[in-house]
Each structure stands twice: as structure tokens, then as C-alpha cells.
Amino acid sequence: MCGIIAVLNKDNGANDITNVIIEALERLEYRGYDSSGIAYLDSINKTHRIRSVGRIEKLSNEVKSYALDKKAIVGIGHTRWATHGVVSVKNAHPHKTDGISIAHNGIIENYKELSSQFNINLESDTDSEVISQLIAKFMEDDLNFEESFKKTVSLLRGTYGIVAICEEEPNILIGAKKGSPLAIGYSVDQIYIASDAIALSSLSENVIYLQEGDIVVCKNNKYTIYDKDFKEVAREITNNIVSMKDITKCGLEDYMLKEIHEEPNVLLKTFENFENPVDIKKYKSLYLIACGTSHYAGLLAKYWIEDISGILVNVEIASEFRYRNPVLDKDSLYIFISQSGETIDTLCAMRNVIDRGFDTLSIVNVENSSIIRESKYKIRTHAGMEIGVASTKAFISQALTLLLLILEKNKIPTHKIAESMQSVIDMSDFFEDMAQKIRNSRTIIYMGRGTSYPISLEGALKMKEITYVSSEGCPAGEIKHGPIALIDTDVYAVILAPHDRYYEKTISNAQEIIARNGRILTIGSGRIQNHDSIEINNTGDIGNPFVLTTAVHMLAYYTAKSKGLDVDKPRNLAKSVTVE
Ligand code: M6R
């Protein structure tokens, strides 16, 4: 959540860095986008700060119209997803105290204690401002910028990715990381610190990821990294694998649509690249632990794994698992599923398991993320960069990866499945028409049995995330235990009914909805007279969930479009949930 970029010109270079910051913020916008800001020092060491509520485009226009008579030589930028304090200019980052400007991702849990201990009156309602206040205070006590920064960081409890600049020492840029990602990049002219490699694409060919507790000090044309004990350390330099293709929409209207279009290919690529690092059959049971869409991939895999292998699978929501004091078994494998690899609840749940000495496997899409780095066994999912805030193609790669843990490759007809997914994508006209019919529903209920049940949850999550229409997923057999009370003419039911062993029972549940004047869309097999339906090619218990997933993603996308909404940046959400 939130994005950070910081830029320092080498050798006091004369390049104006405001454009570099704004362009990087545009690439980071998917991480949080309720407000944004930039602070920089000009060549006479004066701080300029521009903050704005709304999208980066607004900030960009304000920066363009700002009368800058001197070049910006060092600066920081931030795009915010509010935690403490409402969305307002006052609460937008960077925060500034005297000559110190900072941007912060994460949550400072002890900001109130620190404020009263050091007699600080915060101007904003944020936890973050305490950082600039403390640095400024310690500089008054005659510490230099670097010493004050280090002292401040040593007092913070919570999570942070921080960058800071200072008028008194304008040739220094400092950063620190704990629980919130931060990476360094460099070019011939500049040094960068960013919360995400995507910010550095087109700026730096290499990235250096900071580790927990690291502090980086950039000065004299180089960066120096210190570990949590302030000991100088070297961290690995890796290639920045984020390419321009990853961050363009490839001629389509939105990232989400591009990413849905990629789903068949992601299936094939995940299949080709899969390498199993661990024999799961040696474990008595499995725990699949994740949040949101990744959790639904786990629920789907439970059906497959228990059916195919007879191994018991427990599926857990990470935010509950980490605080519940669960009964854990040392003979189990604990599998953590995450697109971003930074979801704080999943990461902390994994750390709890690691602390107890049990085996962990992570299934993660983003290279070098915290979850993949810290787990014992690791699998990268190769879905490619996912920028749309609603997760789509990552689900496909997670589900297939989990299946591949248990089923031989030759039993998975990937090409046939990918073709069926493609046929769904080719039916965009149908989804556009359907969107007109369901867009004004009071509620949309997704129902399915067996493997279609987790897909009903995924369909409902996607629909509510991007259309703001109340939606819920439900096992079709459960409908009459409560949800059927919702049914009237303003409710649409999306029935996931592929031609599987549950087909007839699912259709009977659909009839119960019709009998109560509910409206029906069937996705799967056959058609119910006078109701909408879309046929998918039957690819069996293994293939149907993938094809249904593409269908529910298309339905959510076109419904949001028909309402004129920003599908890539739905309100209140952010791509990577690094706060609790
Ligand atoms: O990066 P992760 O897979 O750990 O993220 C988990 C959820 O935050 C994520 O799936 C979220 O629910 C998406 N907005 C779903 O579209």
C-alpha cells in the first residue's frame, strides 16, 4: 500500500528530477491512489512541497504549473492509501518538519507514545509525521542528519519503508526498511530508492532489495547499506526484470482487461515453468494460507488435492490464522500463497510458522518479495506483472501451481483448457450485453458446487471490488439455509454449472431461485428457458474451474465498464496490502 520514489542527482547534477519523480509515481499509482505529493530541494537548498488529493495526474498538473525557478536536485514522492487520518492535503506525504521531508509506507504503531515522550505536536492526523518531527528534533540536539535518522528509526515500532531528505545536508538521501519493501536503483546520473521495482523500470537496470532493518545512505555518488545493528553490509544486485511490456496496456483499454486476456497464456507459461521443490506426499497434511483471491485459489486446490491424493488440506485466512493460536502439526507443510509476496498478514502468518520450526512453501508471483525470500521452499508463479488492483491472471497461475504439486503434468490438458478460456474471452459481446442486465442489481449471488464454489467466491469478490454492487458467493446447496431470503426481482443469481457430477443438483438450486422471481445467468452447460446463459466447453473437473474463472472475470470487468468506473483503480483498494 502506498508507493515511494526518491531521486538524488549524482555530483550535484543539473538535471531537474521532478519529471522523474512524477513518472515513477504514475507507475506506482496502483499501490494506492487517494492522494500524493512530492518534496524536493532546489540548488539553493530550499524545500518545495506540492501535495494533492486525487490521482497523480492532478499532482502532475500542479507540479507543471508550479513556478520553479531553480532545478530540483534531490527529491521524494509518495502516492498514498490512507491508514491514519482522512484523505486530505494535510495528511498527504511528504511530511515536512523544519528542513526535513519524509515519505513513509507502513504504520508507526507507537507514534502517540513517541509524540508525548518528545513533546511533539503533530500538524497532521498521521502516524508518519512523527518521523520528520523526531529527525528535526534530534538535529536540534546537534546530531547530523544521518545520526538523527538512525536514532529515529531505532525508536519506531511497527512497519516502515521511509525516505528522507534534509535542507541542511542537501546531498544526502536516506532510506530505511522494515516490513514494507524498499529497493535501490541507479543510473549514470542518479541514485534512486523506491518501494517497488516497477518505479525503477526505465530508470535502473539493476535493483538492490533492502532487507529487514536495513538503512541506506546515498551520498558522494554511491549508496551504503547498514543492517539493523548499523553495520555496513552488501546486498545482492539483481536485474530489474520489470519490462516496458509489463507496464503497458498492449493496446487494450485497461490493465485488468489486458491481464484477463493473458489468462490462457499464463496457464501455459505456468505449466511450462513449473518445477516442484518439495514432495508434498511426504506430509501428513497441508495448510494453505492466504488472503483474498489467493485464499480462493487455496480453497479450489483443497478440492483437487484431497480428491486426487487423499492428503488432508486445511485452508486458512492469514489474518485469522496469525492471531488465532492454531493447533499446528509438525508433520504438515505450510503453504503460503500470495501474488505480491508482501501481504503483511500472510507474511506474518508465515513467520509464526517459521518460528515454530515447521516447513514452509511459498507460491508467489513477485520476484524477490519478502514472502518468497523468507520461506523454506519457493515457487514463482510466472503470471507476469499484475497491475490491475483486482487480481485476475495471478489466480490462474496460483491454482495451476497448486494442482501441479499433486498431479502429473500429462494428466492436465492445458492446451484444451487454454483454448476454452480463449473462447470465453472471444465472447466479449455477450458479457457487454449481460453487463447491461445485471449492472443495476441490488445484489448478485454467485453459486456453485464442488470446484465451482470457490470460483463463485472469486466471481463475487471481483464483482464487488470493481462495480461496488453487493455480491456474494455461496455453495449452491447452502442457498436455502439463508441467502435465498435475498431473492426478488432486483437480484441476479450467477449459477456456475459446468457439466460435472453436481450439474443436476446445481440446476435444481437455480430453479429454486426462478420460483422466487430471481433472475438467472447460467455459466456452464445447458440453458434454462427464458433466462440468460453462456456455454463453456466442458474440460472436466480439472479444466472447468479455469474456464469459469475467466468467465467471471469478464463479467465483472464489463459490468464495471458499463457503469463507467475505473476498473484498474477501484475505490478504497490498493494492490499490495502491507498494513494490517
Ligand atoms: O498479493 P496477495 O495475493 O497476497 O493479495 C491478497 C489479496 O489482497 C488480493 O487477492 C485481493 O483480495 C485482491 N484485491 C483481489 O482481487
XYZ file of N, CA and C and ligand atoms in Angstrom, residues 291-294 337-343 346 371 389-391 398 458 461-462 465 573-577, ligand 1:
94
model
N -4.712 -14.617 1.638
C -5.791 -13.623 1.743
C -6.471 -13.446 0.381
N -7.708 -12.986 0.410
C -8.419 -12.563 -0.807
C -8.450 -13.638 -1.884
N -8.164 -13.199 -3.085
C -8.186 -14.110 -4.233
C -7.220 -15.277 -4.053
N -6.079 -15.020 -3.449
C -5.098 -16.091 -3.240
C -5.680 -17.153 -2.297
N 0.303 -18.515 -0.077
C 0.018 -18.139 -1.465
C -0.162 -16.630 -1.510
N 0.576 -15.971 -2.400
C 0.447 -14.510 -2.490
C 0.923 -14.023 -3.849
N 0.117 -13.220 -4.500
C 0.559 -12.611 -5.755
C 1.732 -11.684 -5.472
N 1.534 -10.751 -4.550
C 2.535 -9.700 -4.314
C 3.737 -10.189 -3.522
N 3.507 -11.190 -2.681
C 4.590 -11.642 -1.799
C 4.855 -10.675 -0.668
N 3.995 -9.674 -0.496
C 4.213 -8.670 0.550
C 3.019 -8.538 1.478
N 1.943 -9.264 1.242
C 0.757 -9.113 2.088
C 1.145 -9.363 3.544
N -0.187 -12.462 5.496
C 0.358 -13.737 5.009
C 1.818 -13.866 5.447
N 7.874 -12.650 1.123
C 7.368 -13.998 1.409
C 8.227 -15.042 0.703
N -5.677 -3.609 -9.890
C -5.779 -3.867 -8.453
C -6.561 -5.160 -8.190
N -7.568 -5.430 -9.016
C -8.285 -6.697 -8.887
C -7.416 -7.800 -9.492
N -7.156 -8.801 -8.712
C -6.260 -9.878 -9.164
C -7.000 -10.799 -10.132
N -1.764 -19.385 -9.697
C -1.717 -19.979 -8.356
C -2.456 -21.324 -8.344
N -14.734 -16.198 -5.892
C -13.839 -15.337 -6.672
C -14.661 -14.384 -7.559
N -16.191 -11.670 -5.373
C -15.188 -10.705 -4.894
C -14.842 -9.730 -6.016
N -14.615 -10.291 -7.215
C -14.237 -9.409 -8.331
C -15.353 -8.439 -8.639
N -15.576 -5.733 -5.875
C -14.390 -4.861 -5.853
C -14.455 -3.751 -6.888
N -9.269 0.624 -2.457
C -8.395 -0.556 -2.512
C -6.985 -0.184 -2.938
N -6.059 -1.079 -2.729
C -4.699 -0.917 -3.241
C -4.181 -2.310 -3.571
N -3.169 -2.355 -4.398
C -2.739 -3.649 -4.914
C -2.106 -4.538 -3.861
N -1.249 -3.965 -3.056
C -0.472 -4.826 -2.183
C -0.740 -4.383 -0.750
N -1.294 -5.294 0.057
C -1.813 -4.887 1.361
C -0.737 -5.097 2.429
O -0.791 -10.222 -3.056
P -1.724 -11.203 -2.424
O -2.085 -12.328 -3.310
O -1.199 -11.702 -1.101
O -3.028 -10.390 -2.119
C -4.118 -10.949 -1.464
C -5.342 -10.056 -1.574
O -5.080 -8.803 -1.018
C -5.799 -9.877 -3.015
O -6.055 -11.094 -3.636
C -7.061 -9.004 -3.056
O -8.132 -9.677 -2.469
C -7.387 -8.596 -4.480
N -7.852 -7.244 -4.480
C -8.404 -9.475 -5.114
O -8.757 -9.061 -6.389
